[in-house]
PDB file of C-alpha atoms in Angstrom:
ATOM      1  CA  UNK A1279      -4.886   7.329 -13.032  1.00 50.00           C
ATOM      2  CA  UNK A1280      -2.073   8.045 -11.102  1.00 62.00           C
ATOM      3  CA  UNK A1281      -0.175  10.833 -10.871  1.00 87.00           C
ATOM      4  CA  UNK A1282       3.013   9.226  -9.444  1.00 94.00           C
ATOM      5  CA  UNK A1283       5.042   6.106 -11.212  1.00 96.00           C
ATOM      6  CA  UNK A1284       3.778   2.500 -11.346  1.00 97.00           C
ATOM      7  CA  UNK A1285       6.584   0.390 -10.013  1.00 97.00           C
ATOM      8  CA  UNK A1286       5.936  -2.963 -11.395  1.00 96.00           C
ATOM      9  CA  UNK A1287       8.716  -4.982  -9.149  1.00 96.00           C
ATOM     10  CA  UNK A1288      11.215  -5.513  -6.468  1.00 96.00           C
ATOM     11  CA  UNK A1289      14.282  -4.074  -8.285  1.00 96.00           C
ATOM     12  CA  UNK A1290      12.187  -0.784  -8.962  1.00 96.00           C
ATOM     13  CA  UNK A1291      10.962  -0.392  -5.412  1.00 96.00           C
ATOM     14  CA  UNK A1292      14.684  -0.996  -4.411  1.00 95.00           C
ATOM     15  CA  UNK A1293      15.628   1.820  -6.406  1.00 94.00           C
ATOM     16  CA  UNK A1294      13.409   4.335  -5.373  1.00 91.00           C
ATOM     17  CA  UNK A1295      14.356   3.519  -1.893  1.00 88.00           C
ATOM     18  CA  UNK A1296      18.184   3.451  -2.098  1.00 87.00           C
ATOM     19  CA  UNK A1297      17.840   6.717  -4.174  1.00 84.00           C
ATOM     20  CA  UNK A1298      17.890   8.496  -0.769  1.00 72.00           C
ATOM     21  CA  UNK A1299      21.027   7.718   1.468  1.00 63.00           C
ATOM     22  CA  UNK A1300      20.798   6.634   4.566  1.00 62.00           C
ATOM     23  CA  UNK A1301      22.373   9.213   5.592  1.00 54.00           C
ATOM     24  CA  UNK A1302      19.834  11.573   4.929  1.00 58.00           C
ATOM     25  CA  UNK A1303      17.615  10.310   7.353  1.00 62.00           C
ATOM     26  CA  UNK A1304      16.932  11.956  10.270  1.00 67.00           C
ATOM     27  CA  UNK A1305      15.241  11.417  13.851  1.00 72.00           C
ATOM     28  CA  UNK A1306      11.217  11.778  13.379  1.00 75.00           C
ATOM     29  CA  UNK A1307       8.680  11.995  15.951  1.00 75.00           C
ATOM     30  CA  UNK A1308       5.560  11.191  13.310  1.00 78.00           C
ATOM     31  CA  UNK A1309       2.654   8.945  14.222  1.00 79.00           C
ATOM     32  CA  UNK A1310       4.557   6.509  11.814  1.00 86.00           C
ATOM     33  CA  UNK A1311       7.138   5.362  14.161  1.00 85.00           C
ATOM     34  CA  UNK A1312       5.017   2.982  15.510  1.00 88.00           C
ATOM     35  CA  UNK A1313       4.778   1.021  11.707  1.00 92.00           C
ATOM     36  CA  UNK A1314       7.618  -1.253  11.485  1.00 92.00           C
ATOM     37  CA  UNK A1315       4.624  -3.627  10.546  1.00 93.00           C
ATOM     38  CA  UNK A1316       0.942  -2.996   9.263  1.00 95.00           C
ATOM     39  CA  UNK A1317      -0.276  -0.399  11.442  1.00 95.00           C
ATOM     40  CA  UNK A1318      -3.959   1.167  11.507  1.00 94.00           C
ATOM     41  CA  UNK A1319      -3.353   4.876  10.910  1.00 93.00           C
ATOM     42  CA  UNK A1320      -6.077   7.080  10.877  1.00 91.00           C
ATOM     43  CA  UNK A1321      -6.646   9.969   8.621  1.00 90.00           C
ATOM     44  CA  UNK A1322      -6.192  12.355  11.729  1.00 91.00           C
ATOM     45  CA  UNK A1323      -2.959  10.687  12.559  1.00 91.00           C
ATOM     46  CA  UNK A1324      -1.863  11.063   9.643  1.00 92.00           C
ATOM     47  CA  UNK A1325       1.071  13.755   9.207  1.00 92.00           C
ATOM     48  CA  UNK A1326       0.039  14.659   5.406  1.00 92.00           C
ATOM     49  CA  UNK A1327       1.056  17.631   5.706  1.00 93.00           C
ATOM     50  CA  UNK A1328       4.988  16.123   5.912  1.00 91.00           C
ATOM     51  CA  UNK A1329       4.042  13.301   2.625  1.00 94.00           C
ATOM     52  CA  UNK A1330       4.804  13.165  -0.600  1.00 95.00           C
ATOM     53  CA  UNK A1331       3.539  11.024  -2.646  1.00 96.00           C
ATOM     54  CA  UNK A1332       6.494   8.637  -4.610  1.00 95.00           C
ATOM     55  CA  UNK A1333       5.064   5.925  -6.412  1.00 97.00           C
ATOM     56  CA  UNK A1334       2.368   2.852  -6.317  1.00 97.00           C
ATOM     57  CA  UNK A1335       2.217  -0.606  -6.340  1.00 97.00           C
ATOM     58  CA  UNK A1336      -0.631  -0.795  -8.029  1.00 96.00           C
ATOM     59  CA  UNK A1337      -0.618  -2.190 -11.473  1.00 96.00           C
ATOM     60  CA  UNK A1338      -2.649   0.383 -13.352  1.00 95.00           C
ATOM     61  CA  UNK A1339      -3.522  -2.419 -15.718  1.00 95.00           C
ATOM     62  CA  UNK A1340      -5.400  -5.245 -13.125  1.00 95.00           C
ATOM     63  CA  UNK A1341      -8.835  -4.467 -11.888  1.00 93.00           C
ATOM     64  CA  UNK A1342      -8.617  -6.395  -9.151  1.00 93.00           C
ATOM     65  CA  UNK A1343      -4.975  -7.028  -7.468  1.00 94.00           C
ATOM     66  CA  UNK A1344      -4.989 -10.718  -5.540  1.00 94.00           C
ATOM     67  CA  UNK A1345      -5.214 -11.437  -1.863  1.00 94.00           C
ATOM     68  CA  UNK A1346      -2.651 -13.875  -1.798  1.00 95.00           C
ATOM     69  CA  UNK A1347       0.120 -13.217   0.502  1.00 95.00           C
ATOM     70  CA  UNK A1348       3.515 -14.144   0.756  1.00 94.00           C
ATOM     71  CA  UNK A1349       5.135 -15.613   3.954  1.00 93.00           C
ATOM     72  CA  UNK A1350       7.585 -18.187   3.307  1.00 91.00           C
ATOM     73  CA  UNK A1351       8.991 -17.982   6.558  1.00 90.00           C
ATOM     74  CA  UNK A1352       5.575 -18.396   8.908  1.00 92.00           C
ATOM     75  CA  UNK A1353       5.282 -14.640   9.101  1.00 94.00           C
ATOM     76  CA  UNK A1354       2.239 -12.830   9.662  1.00 92.00           C
ATOM     77  CA  UNK A1355       0.614 -10.445   7.768  1.00 89.00           C
ATOM     78  CA  UNK A1356       1.442  -7.423  10.355  1.00 90.00           C
ATOM     79  CA  UNK A1357       4.938  -8.566  11.385  1.00 94.00           C
ATOM     80  CA  UNK A1358       7.619  -6.319  10.666  1.00 94.00           C
ATOM     81  CA  UNK A1359       9.758  -9.071   9.715  1.00 94.00           C
ATOM     82  CA  UNK A1360       7.226 -10.499   6.706  1.00 95.00           C
ATOM     83  CA  UNK A1361       8.449  -9.425   3.171  1.00 95.00           C
ATOM     84  CA  UNK A1362       7.479  -6.890   1.078  1.00 96.00           C
ATOM     85  CA  UNK A1363       6.075  -8.790  -2.016  1.00 96.00           C
ATOM     86  CA  UNK A1364       5.141  -6.678  -4.251  1.00 96.00           C
ATOM     87  CA  UNK A1365       2.974  -8.934  -6.301  1.00 95.00           C
ATOM     88  CA  UNK A1366       1.337  -9.813  -3.428  1.00 96.00           C
ATOM     89  CA  UNK A1367      -1.540  -8.523  -0.961  1.00 96.00           C
ATOM     90  CA  UNK A1368      -1.826  -6.137   0.501  1.00 96.00           C
ATOM     91  CA  UNK A1369       1.513  -4.627  -1.640  1.00 96.00           C
ATOM     92  CA  UNK A1370       0.052  -4.827  -4.829  1.00 96.00           C
ATOM     93  CA  UNK A1371      -2.287  -2.303  -3.576  1.00 96.00           C
ATOM     94  CA  UNK A1372      -0.248   0.443  -1.963  1.00 96.00           C
ATOM     95  CA  UNK A1373       1.529   4.073  -2.708  1.00 97.00           C
ATOM     96  CA  UNK A1374       4.698   4.407  -1.573  1.00 97.00           C
ATOM     97  CA  UNK A1375       4.764   7.778   0.229  1.00 96.00           C
ATOM     98  CA  UNK A1376       8.174   9.562   1.575  1.00 93.00           C
ATOM     99  CA  UNK A1377       8.922  12.246   4.452  1.00 90.00           C
ATOM    100  CA  UNK A1378       9.434  15.104   3.954  1.00 88.00           C
ATOM    101  CA  UNK A1379      11.014  15.846   7.782  1.00 86.00           C
ATOM    102  CA  UNK A1380      13.291  12.178   7.725  1.00 84.00           C
ATOM    103  CA  UNK A1381      13.282  10.814   4.440  1.00 84.00           C
ATOM    104  CA  UNK A1382      12.188   7.818   5.665  1.00 88.00           C
ATOM    105  CA  UNK A1383       9.473   5.874   2.761  1.00 93.00           C
ATOM    106  CA  UNK A1384       6.195   4.125   3.816  1.00 95.00           C
ATOM    107  CA  UNK A1385       3.808   2.096   2.878  1.00 97.00           C
ATOM    108  CA  UNK A1386       0.465   3.005   2.697  1.00 97.00           C
ATOM    109  CA  UNK A1387      -3.172   1.659   2.078  1.00 95.00           C
ATOM    110  CA  UNK A1388      -6.575   0.938   3.081  1.00 93.00           C
ATOM    111  CA  UNK A1389      -8.507  -2.066   4.321  1.00 90.00           C
ATOM    112  CA  UNK A1390     -12.147  -2.066   3.359  1.00 86.00           C
ATOM    113  CA  UNK A1391     -14.170  -4.425   5.376  1.00 79.00           C
ATOM    114  CA  UNK A1392     -18.034  -4.542   5.438  1.00 78.00           C
ATOM    115  CA  UNK A1393     -18.857  -1.733   7.879  1.00 84.00           C
ATOM    116  CA  UNK A1394     -15.538  -0.190   7.668  1.00 85.00           C
ATOM    117  CA  UNK A1395     -12.432   1.579   6.110  1.00 90.00           C
ATOM    118  CA  UNK A1396      -9.228   1.527   7.780  1.00 92.00           C
ATOM    119  CA  UNK A1397      -6.330   3.078   6.348  1.00 94.00           C
ATOM    120  CA  UNK A1398      -3.024   0.919   7.453  1.00 95.00           C
ATOM    121  CA  UNK A1399       1.093   2.233   7.345  1.00 96.00           C
ATOM    122  CA  UNK A1400       4.111   0.284   7.409  1.00 96.00           C
ATOM    123  CA  UNK A1401       7.127   1.874   7.081  1.00 93.00           C
ATOM    124  CA  UNK A1402       9.957   0.425   3.915  1.00 92.00           C
ATOM    125  CA  UNK A1403      12.447  -1.218   4.952  1.00 90.00           C
ATOM    126  CA  UNK A1404      14.189  -2.200   2.040  1.00 90.00           C
ATOM    127  CA  UNK A1405      15.835  -5.332   3.899  1.00 92.00           C
ATOM    128  CA  UNK A1406      12.417  -6.566   4.005  1.00 94.00           C
ATOM    129  CA  UNK A1407      11.940  -6.374  -0.041  1.00 95.00           C
ATOM    130  CA  UNK A1408      11.722  -9.955  -1.414  1.00 92.00           C
ATOM    131  CA  UNK A1409      12.441 -11.079  -5.189  1.00 84.00           C
ATOM    132  CA  UNK A1410       9.402 -11.040  -7.323  1.00 76.00           C
ATOM    133  CA  UNK A1411       7.769 -14.534  -6.763  1.00 70.00           C
ATOM    134  CA  UNK A1412       4.152 -15.331  -8.265  1.00 61.00           C
TER     135      UNK A1412
END
């Protein structure tokens, strides 16, 4: 059971993101600046001392979330312009975190392959959060 709240839809996610005015965002030189789209971020690169857990997009009532992606404009999974759709992969497996230095929100999930584990992160841009679909 997660100790952070579950955000069930786009409106709840936007409420969390918009709770921190952009005027409070400051420059930060952490390793997450390169994460406009989904990027691998190893545990040694992850700025854990500056990250605060805010919420989860993983529904506690769903054992196996869908792997279906949502790309109505033909974007790809790792594209910075790809829509953030909370009901679709990989967002439905994400934690929402905030940097305590710059207030930037970040999505994080772990990709599991046959022989690897790959932690990934994407800085959250409110303009890419899309209405709930599916």
